[in-house]
CSV table of C-alpha atoms in Angstrom, one decimal:
chain,number,residue,atom,x,y,z
J,1,MET,CA,-27.3,-18.1,-14.6
J,2,ASN,CA,-25.5,-17.9,-17.8
J,3,ARG,CA,-24.6,-14.0,-18.4
J,4,ILE,CA,-26.4,-14.7,-21.9
J,5,GLN,CA,-29.7,-15.8,-20.1
J,6,THR,CA,-29.2,-12.4,-17.8
J,7,LYS,CA,-28.7,-10.3,-20.3
J,8,LEU,CA,-31.8,-11.8,-22.4
J,9,GLN,CA,-34.0,-10.6,-19.3
J,10,GLU,CA,-33.3,-7.1,-19.7
J,11,ASN,CA,-36.0,-5.1,-20.9
J,12,LYS,CA,-34.5,-3.6,-24.3
J,13,LYS,CA,-33.6,-4.8,-27.9
J,14,LEU,CA,-30.1,-6.1,-28.2
J,15,LEU,CA,-27.3,-5.5,-30.2
J,16,SER,CA,-24.9,-8.0,-30.8
J,17,ILE,CA,-21.4,-7.6,-33.0
J,18,TYR,CA,-19.7,-10.2,-34.8
J,19,PHE,CA,-16.2,-9.9,-35.6
J,20,THR,CA,-12.9,-12.0,-36.8
J,21,ALA,CA,-10.7,-12.6,-34.1
J,22,GLY,CA,-7.2,-11.8,-35.0
J,23,TYR,CA,-8.7,-8.9,-37.7
J,24,PRO,CA,-7.3,-6.5,-38.9
J,25,ASN,CA,-4.3,-7.1,-36.5
J,26,LEU,CA,-3.5,-10.1,-34.8
J,27,ASP,CA,-3.7,-8.2,-31.6
J,28,ASP,CA,-6.7,-6.3,-31.9
J,29,THR,CA,-9.2,-9.2,-30.4
J,30,ALA,CA,-9.1,-8.1,-26.7
J,31,PRO,CA,-9.2,-3.9,-27.9
J,32,ILE,CA,-12.4,-4.4,-29.9
J,33,ILE,CA,-14.1,-6.6,-27.2
J,34,GLN,CA,-13.4,-3.6,-24.6
J,35,ASP,CA,-14.5,-1.1,-27.1
J,36,LEU,CA,-17.3,-2.5,-28.1
J,37,GLU,CA,-18.7,-2.9,-24.4
J,38,LYS,CA,-17.6,0.7,-23.7
J,39,ASN,CA,-20.1,1.7,-26.6
J,40,GLY,CA,-22.8,0.0,-25.5
J,41,VAL,CA,-23.0,-3.6,-27.5
J,42,ASP,CA,-24.9,-5.8,-25.6
J,43,MET,CA,-23.3,-9.1,-26.9
J,44,ILE,CA,-20.2,-10.0,-28.7
J,45,GLU,CA,-19.5,-13.2,-31.1
J,46,ILE,CA,-15.8,-13.4,-31.5
J,47,GLY,CA,-15.0,-15.5,-35.0
J,48,LEU,CA,-12.8,-18.0,-34.8
J,49,PRO,CA,-11.5,-18.0,-38.5
J,50,PHE,CA,-11.2,-21.0,-40.3
J,51,SER,CA,-10.2,-21.6,-43.8
J,52,ASP,CA,-13.1,-23.1,-45.6
J,53,PRO,CA,-16.0,-20.9,-44.0
J,54,LEU,CA,-19.1,-21.9,-45.6
J,55,ALA,CA,-22.1,-19.8,-44.5
J,56,ASP,CA,-19.7,-16.4,-44.2
J,57,GLY,CA,-20.5,-14.3,-47.5
J,58,PRO,CA,-16.8,-12.5,-48.7
J,59,THR,CA,-16.3,-9.8,-46.3
J,60,ILE,CA,-15.8,-12.2,-43.8
J,61,GLN,CA,-14.6,-14.8,-45.8
J,62,ALA,CA,-11.7,-12.3,-46.4
J,63,SER,CA,-11.5,-11.3,-42.7
J,64,SER,CA,-10.9,-15.0,-41.9
J,65,THR,CA,-8.2,-15.3,-44.1
J,66,GLN,CA,-6.3,-12.4,-43.3
J,67,ALA,CA,-6.3,-13.7,-39.1
J,68,LEU,CA,-5.1,-17.0,-40.2
J,69,LYS,CA,-2.5,-14.9,-42.4
J,70,ASN,CA,-1.9,-13.2,-39.4
J,71,GLY,CA,-1.1,-16.1,-37.4
J,72,MET,CA,-4.7,-16.6,-35.3
J,73,THR,CA,-5.3,-20.0,-34.1
J,74,THR,CA,-7.6,-21.6,-31.5
J,75,LYS,CA,-4.8,-21.1,-28.5
J,76,VAL,CA,-3.8,-18.0,-29.4
J,77,LEU,CA,-7.5,-16.8,-29.3
J,78,PHE,CA,-7.4,-18.5,-25.8
J,79,GLU,CA,-4.1,-16.9,-24.9
J,80,GLN,CA,-5.4,-13.2,-25.9
J,81,LEU,CA,-8.5,-13.8,-24.0
J,82,LYS,CA,-7.2,-15.3,-20.7
J,83,ASP,CA,-7.8,-12.1,-18.7
J,84,ILE,CA,-10.8,-10.7,-20.7
J,85,ARG,CA,-13.0,-10.9,-17.5
J,86,LYS,CA,-10.9,-8.2,-15.6
J,87,THR,CA,-12.5,-5.6,-18.1
J,88,VAL,CA,-15.1,-7.1,-19.6
J,89,ASN,CA,-19.0,-8.1,-18.6
J,90,ILE,CA,-21.0,-8.5,-21.1
J,91,PRO,CA,-21.7,-12.0,-22.7
J,92,LEU,CA,-18.8,-13.3,-25.1
J,93,ILE,CA,-19.9,-16.0,-27.3
J,94,ILE,CA,-17.1,-18.0,-29.8
J,95,MET,CA,-18.6,-18.2,-33.2
J,96,GLY,CA,-16.6,-21.4,-35.4
J,97,TYR,CA,-16.7,-24.5,-37.4
J,98,PHE,CA,-16.5,-27.8,-35.7
J,99,ASN,CA,-13.3,-28.9,-37.2
J,100,PRO,CA,-10.9,-26.5,-35.1
J,101,ILE,CA,-12.9,-27.5,-31.9
J,102,PHE,CA,-12.8,-31.3,-32.5
J,103,GLN,CA,-8.8,-30.7,-33.5
J,104,TYR,CA,-8.8,-29.2,-30.2
J,105,GLY,CA,-10.6,-31.8,-28.1
J,106,VAL,CA,-14.2,-30.9,-27.6
J,107,GLU,CA,-13.7,-31.2,-23.8
J,108,ALA,CA,-10.5,-29.4,-23.4
J,109,PHE,CA,-12.4,-26.7,-25.9
J,110,CYS,CA,-15.1,-26.3,-23.7
J,111,GLU,CA,-13.4,-26.5,-20.2
J,112,LYS,CA,-10.8,-23.6,-21.5
J,113,CYS,CA,-13.9,-21.5,-22.4
J,114,LYS,CA,-15.4,-21.8,-19.2
J,115,GLU,CA,-11.9,-20.8,-17.6
J,116,ILE,CA,-11.6,-17.6,-19.5
J,117,GLY,CA,-15.5,-16.8,-19.3
J,118,ILE,CA,-16.8,-17.6,-22.3
J,119,ASP,CA,-20.5,-18.1,-22.1
J,120,GLY,CA,-21.8,-19.7,-25.2
J,121,LEU,CA,-20.8,-21.2,-28.5
J,122,ILE,CA,-22.1,-20.9,-31.9
J,123,ILE,CA,-21.0,-23.8,-34.4
J,124,PRO,CA,-23.1,-23.3,-37.7
J,125,ASP,CA,-21.7,-26.8,-39.0
J,126,LEU,CA,-22.7,-28.9,-35.9
J,127,PRO,CA,-26.0,-30.5,-36.5
J,128,VAL,CA,-28.5,-30.3,-33.9
J,129,ASP,CA,-29.2,-34.3,-33.5
J,130,VAL,CA,-25.1,-34.5,-33.2
J,131,TYR,CA,-25.1,-32.3,-30.8
J,132,HIS,CA,-28.1,-33.5,-28.8
J,133,GLU,CA,-26.6,-37.1,-28.9
J,134,LYS,CA,-22.9,-36.6,-28.3
J,135,TYR,CA,-22.2,-32.9,-26.8
J,136,GLN,CA,-24.8,-31.2,-25.2
J,137,ALA,CA,-23.6,-32.9,-21.6
J,138,ILE,CA,-20.5,-31.8,-22.1
J,139,PHE,CA,-21.4,-28.1,-22.7
J,140,GLU,CA,-23.8,-28.2,-19.7
J,141,LYS,CA,-21.1,-29.7,-17.5
J,142,TYR,CA,-19.0,-26.3,-18.4
J,143,GLY,CA,-21.8,-23.6,-18.7
J,144,LEU,CA,-22.0,-23.1,-22.2
J,145,ILE,CA,-25.1,-22.3,-24.3
J,146,ASN,CA,-24.9,-23.7,-27.6
J,147,VAL,CA,-26.8,-21.1,-29.9
J,148,PHE,CA,-28.3,-23.1,-33.1
J,149,LEU,CA,-29.3,-21.0,-36.2
J,150,ILE,CA,-32.7,-21.6,-38.4
J,151,THR,CA,-33.4,-20.2,-41.6
J,152,PRO,CA,-36.8,-19.6,-43.6
J,153,GLN,CA,-36.4,-22.9,-45.0
J,154,THR,CA,-36.1,-24.9,-41.5
J,155,SER,CA,-39.2,-26.7,-41.0
J,156,GLU,CA,-41.7,-26.2,-37.6
J,157,GLU,CA,-41.1,-29.2,-36.6
J,158,ARG,CA,-37.2,-28.5,-36.7
J,159,ILE,CA,-37.7,-25.2,-35.0
J,160,LYS,CA,-39.8,-26.9,-32.1
J,161,TYR,CA,-37.1,-29.3,-31.8
J,162,ILE,CA,-34.1,-26.9,-31.5
J,163,ASP,CA,-36.2,-24.9,-29.2
J,164,SER,CA,-36.9,-27.6,-27.1
J,165,ILE,CA,-33.1,-28.5,-26.4
J,166,SER,CA,-32.1,-24.5,-26.6
J,167,ASN,CA,-31.2,-22.8,-23.3
J,168,GLY,CA,-30.4,-19.2,-24.5
J,169,PHE,CA,-31.5,-17.8,-27.9
J,170,ILE,CA,-32.0,-19.0,-31.3
J,171,TYR,CA,-30.1,-17.4,-34.0
J,172,MET,CA,-32.7,-16.5,-36.6
J,173,VAL,CA,-30.9,-16.0,-40.1
J,174,SER,CA,-32.8,-13.4,-42.3
J,175,SER,CA,-32.4,-15.3,-45.7
J,176,ALA,CA,-30.9,-18.6,-47.0
J,177,SER,CA,-28.0,-16.3,-48.8
J,178,THR,CA,-24.6,-16.2,-47.1
J,179,THR,CA,-23.8,-13.4,-44.8
J,180,GLY,CA,-23.5,-9.9,-45.9
J,181,ALA,CA,-25.2,-6.3,-45.3
J,182,GLN,CA,-27.9,-5.4,-47.4
J,183,SER,CA,-30.3,-2.3,-47.4
J,184,GLY,CA,-33.7,-3.7,-46.1
J,185,PHE,CA,-36.1,-6.2,-45.5
J,186,GLY,CA,-38.9,-7.2,-48.4
J,187,ASN,CA,-42.0,-8.8,-47.4
J,188,VAL,CA,-40.9,-12.1,-47.8
J,189,GLN,CA,-38.4,-12.2,-45.2
J,190,THR,CA,-40.8,-9.6,-42.6
J,191,GLN,CA,-43.2,-12.4,-43.1
J,192,TYR,CA,-40.9,-14.8,-42.0
J,193,PHE,CA,-39.7,-12.9,-38.8
J,194,LYS,CA,-43.6,-12.0,-37.8
J,195,ARG,CA,-44.2,-16.4,-38.3
J,196,ILE,CA,-41.4,-17.4,-36.1
J,197,ALA,CA,-42.7,-14.7,-33.6
J,198,ASP,CA,-46.0,-16.1,-33.7
J,199,MET,CA,-44.7,-19.5,-32.6
J,200,ARG,CA,-43.8,-18.2,-29.3
J,201,LEU,CA,-41.1,-20.4,-28.4
J,202,LYS,CA,-39.5,-20.6,-25.2
J,203,ASN,CA,-36.1,-19.2,-26.6
J,204,PRO,CA,-35.9,-15.7,-27.7
J,205,GLN,CA,-34.7,-15.1,-31.1
J,206,ILE,CA,-32.0,-12.7,-32.4
J,207,ILE,CA,-31.5,-12.4,-35.8
J,208,GLY,CA,-28.5,-12.1,-37.8
J,209,PHE,CA,-27.3,-12.0,-41.9
J,210,GLY,CA,-28.2,-8.6,-43.5
J,211,ILE,CA,-28.5,-5.9,-40.6
J,212,SER,CA,-26.1,-3.1,-41.4
J,213,ASN,CA,-27.8,0.2,-40.0
J,214,ASN,CA,-30.1,1.7,-38.0
J,215,ASP,CA,-33.3,0.5,-40.5
J,216,THR,CA,-32.4,-2.8,-40.3
J,217,PHE,CA,-31.4,-3.1,-36.7
J,218,THR,CA,-34.9,-1.3,-36.1
J,219,GLN,CA,-36.9,-3.9,-38.8
J,220,ALA,CA,-35.2,-6.9,-37.3
J,221,THR,CA,-36.0,-5.6,-33.4
J,222,GLN,CA,-39.6,-5.0,-34.4
J,223,TYR,CA,-40.1,-9.0,-34.1
J,224,ALA,CA,-37.1,-10.4,-32.4
J,225,LYS,CA,-35.2,-9.6,-28.9
J,226,GLY,CA,-32.5,-8.8,-30.9
J,227,ALA,CA,-29.8,-8.5,-34.1
J,228,ILE,CA,-26.5,-9.3,-34.7
J,229,ILE,CA,-24.4,-7.0,-37.1
J,230,GLY,CA,-21.2,-8.8,-38.9
J,231,SER,CA,-19.8,-8.1,-41.9
J,232,ALA,CA,-21.1,-4.4,-41.9
J,233,PHE,CA,-18.9,-3.9,-39.1
J,234,VAL,CA,-16.1,-5.7,-40.4
J,235,LYS,CA,-16.3,-3.5,-43.6
J,236,HIS,CA,-15.9,-0.8,-40.8
J,237,VAL,CA,-12.7,-1.7,-39.0
J,238,THR,CA,-11.7,-2.7,-42.4
J,239,HIS,CA,-11.9,0.8,-43.9
J,240,GLU,CA,-11.6,2.8,-40.8
J,241,GLY,CA,-9.5,0.7,-38.4
J,242,ILE,CA,-10.6,-0.4,-34.5
J,243,LYS,CA,-10.3,3.4,-33.6
J,244,THR,CA,-13.7,4.5,-34.7
J,245,ILE,CA,-15.8,1.8,-33.3
J,246,ASN,CA,-17.9,4.2,-31.2
J,247,LYS,CA,-18.8,6.0,-34.5
J,248,PHE,CA,-20.2,2.6,-35.8
J,249,VAL,CA,-22.0,1.5,-32.8
J,250,ASN,CA,-23.7,4.8,-32.6
J,251,SER,CA,-24.8,4.7,-36.3
J,252,ILE,CA,-26.9,1.6,-35.4
J,253,LEU,CA,-28.5,2.3,-32.3
J,254,ASN,CA,-29.3,6.4,-32.6
């Protein structure tokens, strides 16, 4: 069983943290991962920076731009992670856009992921139909879970289709805007969370976008298996560096 599937079976609400590989400094990738696990994070999304990140808000865009300036590439990331499984046990997911994966070669990318112990991929701009027709067999060959995003605008029919070809969790985007922290969820978002929960999908949902503190984490996980925090964590390491990760994680969980 894939580490993501094992983690999803745990009887607890999951905290997943997103950060941009190679940010704030090029060699911070592995130390951030190790520190996040040590402080009780359940799952980590490693952002592969891209020059044109469509779904990302200003905080993550800026971190991507800096990481690319620092020299982050797909090859560098794989090199940084080659021994990560000697020290880290929790699920690791690479989140990135399709272009760099396509340039690297989809099968070569998946093979490398398996070799270093990556459990899944989130590729926001890879349409679910294209994945299903062209790439699903490759992902499955290398034991990788592909995680799809749904938004408040995704039709029920589409959600059911995504659920039928998924074998991990569904990334539930809290709103139709780009990523970024916010102070709380309104009525419309809460109704959307409840509507999806009531669909009783076979794959659990993890909510992302707009989660930045204990309040929003608690609100989101009332309706879902877990929540993903990205922008708020990237802001934290921007302003406070990577030595106070424990402070950030504690502020979310306690």
